[in-house]
């Protein structure tokens, strides 16, 4: 019987960046099936996009990879892995500063369930890339067109314009 090797690429993806896509693409070459799992209950307070929007953007960005699907998950990542019979978690590592926390999570996850974490080093051109920085740079009018997929750029520009207009509106009302 052939074993299907499955992996999960978890994250908040608020929004997905070219760095995430690079890791997903490389995971899709290492595993038979890859599930990109969007954490729905993460407490980072100010999300720019709803879980549905984040998943839509990921579905579009991952469309070229035939063995990649997108799902949402609530609760523990290890519970999601158990439900989907996944034994590998794929994480991108940008720098040594990522390592401490990622190692702690990997060890915690493997203590909770039969899962291994596989670290993929981020491509050098993406090593500075983070969703939070993309949002900050875009908020102040910086060019992020080379850092996110075109659909994400469109939505990001639109959402930030909506937020700015809502802020101005509130300012006028006060
Ligand atoms: O993109 P992020 O914010 O770095 O993603 C973090 C994520 C979603 C991978 C992490 O917070 C997570 O796995 N959350 C699920 C809850 C959980 O299992 N917590 C215990 C981690 S050891």
GROMACS .gro file of C-alpha atoms and ligand atoms in nm:
model
  196
    1UNK     CA    1   0.000   0.000   0.000
    2UNK     CA    2   0.139   0.340  -0.097
    3UNK     CA    3   0.166   0.588   0.192
    4UNK     CA    4   0.034   0.936   0.109
    5UNK     CA    5   0.265   1.189   0.267
    6UNK     CA    6   0.063   1.483   0.393
    7UNK     CA    7   0.176   1.810   0.548
    8UNK     CA    8   0.015   2.122   0.689
    9UNK     CA    9   0.144   2.477   0.640
   10UNK     CA   10  -0.023   2.670   0.923
   11UNK     CA   11  -0.039   3.044   0.976
   12UNK     CA   12  -0.248   3.356   1.015
   13UNK     CA   13  -0.191   3.473   0.656
   14UNK     CA   14  -0.318   3.829   0.717
   15UNK     CA   15  -0.251   3.852   0.424
   16UNK     CA   16  -0.057   3.582   0.240
   17UNK     CA   17   0.279   3.709   0.107
   18UNK     CA   18   0.518   3.585  -0.161
   19UNK     CA   19   0.727   3.443   0.125
   20UNK     CA   20   0.440   3.216   0.232
   21UNK     CA   21   0.381   3.108  -0.128
   22UNK     CA   22   0.748   3.019  -0.169
   23UNK     CA   23   0.729   2.790   0.137
   24UNK     CA   24   0.399   2.633   0.020
   25UNK     CA   25   0.544   2.574  -0.329
   26UNK     CA   26   0.851   2.402  -0.187
   27UNK     CA   27   0.640   2.195   0.056
   28UNK     CA   28   0.424   2.086  -0.238
   29UNK     CA   29   0.734   1.933  -0.399
   30UNK     CA   30   0.829   1.745  -0.080
   31UNK     CA   31   0.485   1.606   0.010
   32UNK     CA   32   0.202   1.435  -0.181
   33UNK     CA   33  -0.065   1.657  -0.026
   34UNK     CA   34  -0.030   1.994   0.146
   35UNK     CA   35  -0.304   2.167   0.344
   36UNK     CA   36  -0.256   2.539   0.404
   37UNK     CA   37  -0.437   2.591   0.734
   38UNK     CA   38  -0.555   2.936   0.839
   39UNK     CA   39  -0.572   2.982   1.216
   40UNK     CA   40  -0.914   3.128   1.290
   41UNK     CA   41  -0.881   3.182   1.665
   42UNK     CA   42  -0.546   3.354   1.690
   43UNK     CA   43  -0.551   3.647   1.924
   44UNK     CA   44  -0.347   3.899   1.726
   45UNK     CA   45  -0.588   4.180   1.793
   46UNK     CA   46  -0.622   4.383   1.477
   47UNK     CA   47  -0.670   4.161   1.175
   48UNK     CA   48  -0.701   4.345   0.845
   49UNK     CA   49  -0.884   4.062   0.668
   50UNK     CA   50  -1.158   3.823   0.781
   51UNK     CA   51  -1.081   3.448   0.788
   52UNK     CA   52  -1.293   3.404   0.472
   53UNK     CA   53  -1.098   3.676   0.288
   54UNK     CA   54  -0.766   3.529   0.398
   55UNK     CA   55  -0.872   3.187   0.272
   56UNK     CA   56  -0.998   3.328  -0.061
   57UNK     CA   57  -0.665   3.501  -0.120
   58UNK     CA   58  -0.477   3.181  -0.036
   59UNK     CA   59  -0.698   2.971  -0.264
   60UNK     CA   60  -0.620   3.201  -0.556
   61UNK     CA   61  -0.248   3.213  -0.477
   62UNK     CA   62  -0.224   2.834  -0.433
   63UNK     CA   63  -0.428   2.750  -0.746
   64UNK     CA   64  -0.113   2.666  -0.950
   65UNK     CA   65  -0.024   2.384  -0.707
   66UNK     CA   66  -0.247   2.084  -0.780
   67UNK     CA   67  -0.171   1.905  -0.451
   68UNK     CA   68  -0.239   2.206  -0.226
   69UNK     CA   69  -0.571   2.280  -0.054
   70UNK     CA   70  -0.675   2.554   0.188
   71UNK     CA   71  -0.866   2.504   0.513
   72UNK     CA   72  -0.946   2.695   0.830
   73UNK     CA   73  -0.887   2.564   1.178
   74UNK     CA   74  -0.999   2.655   1.530
   75UNK     CA   75  -0.826   2.537   1.844
   76UNK     CA   76  -0.505   2.342   1.854
   77UNK     CA   77  -0.305   2.279   1.539
   78UNK     CA   78  -0.233   1.927   1.664
   79UNK     CA   79  -0.610   1.854   1.683
   80UNK     CA   80  -0.638   1.964   1.319
   81UNK     CA   81  -0.346   1.734   1.232
   82UNK     CA   82  -0.509   1.440   1.410
   83UNK     CA   83  -0.845   1.501   1.241
   84UNK     CA   84  -0.680   1.509   0.897
   85UNK     CA   85  -0.423   1.232   0.966
   86UNK     CA   86  -0.135   1.473   0.909
   87UNK     CA   87   0.201   1.398   1.070
   88UNK     CA   88   0.412   1.685   0.935
   89UNK     CA   89   0.394   2.058   1.002
   90UNK     CA   90   0.591   2.276   0.759
   91UNK     CA   91   0.723   2.611   0.879
   92UNK     CA   92   0.942   2.866   0.702
   93UNK     CA   93   1.238   2.995   0.899
   94UNK     CA   94   1.348   3.347   0.810
   95UNK     CA   95   1.623   3.414   1.061
   96UNK     CA   96   1.771   3.296   1.389
   97UNK     CA   97   1.521   3.524   1.564
   98UNK     CA   98   1.237   3.299   1.437
   99UNK     CA   99   1.406   2.989   1.568
  100UNK     CA  100   1.354   3.013   1.947
  101UNK     CA  101   0.977   3.041   1.927
  102UNK     CA  102   0.944   2.797   1.637
  103UNK     CA  103   1.152   2.536   1.822
  104UNK     CA  104   0.935   2.578   2.132
  105UNK     CA  105   0.617   2.533   1.926
  106UNK     CA  106   0.762   2.233   1.741
  107UNK     CA  107   0.850   2.062   2.068
  108UNK     CA  108   0.513   2.143   2.224
  109UNK     CA  109   0.329   2.014   1.915
  110UNK     CA  110   0.528   1.690   1.908
  111UNK     CA  111   0.452   1.640   2.279
  112UNK     CA  112   0.080   1.677   2.207
  113UNK     CA  113   0.051   1.453   1.901
  114UNK     CA  114   0.238   1.231   1.659
  115UNK     CA  115   0.364   1.520   1.444
  116UNK     CA  116   0.706   1.635   1.330
  117UNK     CA  117   0.786   1.993   1.232
  118UNK     CA  118   0.987   2.038   0.915
  119UNK     CA  119   1.164   2.374   0.881
  120UNK     CA  120   1.226   2.514   0.536
  121UNK     CA  121   1.471   2.805   0.516
  122UNK     CA  122   1.310   3.107   0.357
  123UNK     CA  123   1.457   3.206   0.021
  124UNK     CA  124   1.705   3.493   0.077
  125UNK     CA  125   1.492   3.736  -0.125
  126UNK     CA  126   1.203   3.682   0.119
  127UNK     CA  127   1.398   3.674   0.445
  128UNK     CA  128   1.271   4.017   0.557
  129UNK     CA  129   0.912   3.953   0.455
  130UNK     CA  130   0.629   3.946   0.710
  131UNK     CA  131   0.257   4.016   0.673
  132UNK     CA  132   0.274   4.273   0.953
  133UNK     CA  133   0.550   4.470   0.775
  134UNK     CA  134   0.371   4.452   0.441
  135UNK     CA  135   0.062   4.605   0.604
  136UNK     CA  136   0.264   4.876   0.776
  137UNK     CA  137   0.454   4.973   0.461
  138UNK     CA  138   0.134   4.972   0.251
  139UNK     CA  139  -0.048   5.181   0.515
  140UNK     CA  140   0.208   5.457   0.471
  141UNK     CA  141   0.199   5.440   0.091
  142UNK     CA  142   0.507   5.224   0.034
  143UNK     CA  143   0.528   4.999  -0.271
  144UNK     CA  144   0.458   4.636  -0.176
  145UNK     CA  145   0.374   4.518  -0.528
  146UNK     CA  146   0.676   4.286  -0.538
  147UNK     CA  147   0.596   4.130  -0.201
  148UNK     CA  148   0.242   3.993  -0.237
  149UNK     CA  149   0.039   3.825  -0.516
  150UNK     CA  150  -0.147   4.071  -0.747
  151UNK     CA  151  -0.491   3.982  -0.605
  152UNK     CA  152  -0.364   4.049  -0.251
  153UNK     CA  153  -0.222   4.384  -0.361
  154UNK     CA  154  -0.561   4.486  -0.502
  155UNK     CA  155  -0.747   4.384  -0.186
  156UNK     CA  156  -0.486   4.539   0.041
  157UNK     CA  157  -0.501   4.874  -0.139
  158UNK     CA  158  -0.881   4.866  -0.128
  159UNK     CA  159  -0.903   4.769   0.242
  160UNK     CA  160  -0.652   5.034   0.349
  161UNK     CA  161  -0.841   5.298   0.150
  162UNK     CA  162  -1.166   5.188   0.319
  163UNK     CA  163  -0.999   5.205   0.662
  164UNK     CA  164  -0.855   5.549   0.587
  165UNK     CA  165  -1.194   5.677   0.468
  166UNK     CA  166  -1.365   5.534   0.778
  167UNK     CA  167  -1.101   5.700   0.997
  168UNK     CA  168  -1.155   6.037   0.826
  169UNK     CA  169  -1.531   5.994   0.861
  170UNK     CA  170  -1.494   5.926   1.235
  171UNK     CA  171  -1.265   6.227   1.266
  172UNK     CA  172  -1.532   6.451   1.108
  173UNK     CA  173  -1.803   6.314   1.338
  174UNK     CA  174  -1.608   6.395   1.654
  175LIG     O1  175   0.133   3.318   1.103
  175LIG     P1  176   0.148   3.296   1.251
  175LIG     O2  177   0.069   3.401   1.328
  175LIG     O3  178   0.291   3.287   1.294
  175LIG     O4  179   0.080   3.154   1.282
  175LIG     C1  180   0.081   3.100   1.411
  175LIG     C2  181   0.006   2.966   1.416
  175LIG     C3  182  -0.135   2.982   1.363
  175LIG     C4  183   0.079   2.864   1.332
  175LIG     C5  184   0.007   2.924   1.565
  175LIG     O5  185  -0.038   3.030   1.643
  175LIG     C6  186  -0.079   2.802   1.593
  175LIG     O6  187  -0.041   2.692   1.562
  175LIG     N1  188  -0.197   2.827   1.653
  175LIG     C7  189  -0.294   2.724   1.685
  175LIG     C8  190  -0.311   2.709   1.836
  175LIG     C9  191  -0.209   2.611   1.889
  175LIG     O7  192  -0.201   2.496   1.847
  175LIG     N2  193  -0.127   2.659   1.983
  175LIG    C10  194  -0.019   2.583   2.041
  175LIG    C11  195   0.109   2.605   1.962
  175LIG     S1  196   0.242   2.513   2.031
   0.00000   0.00000   0.00000
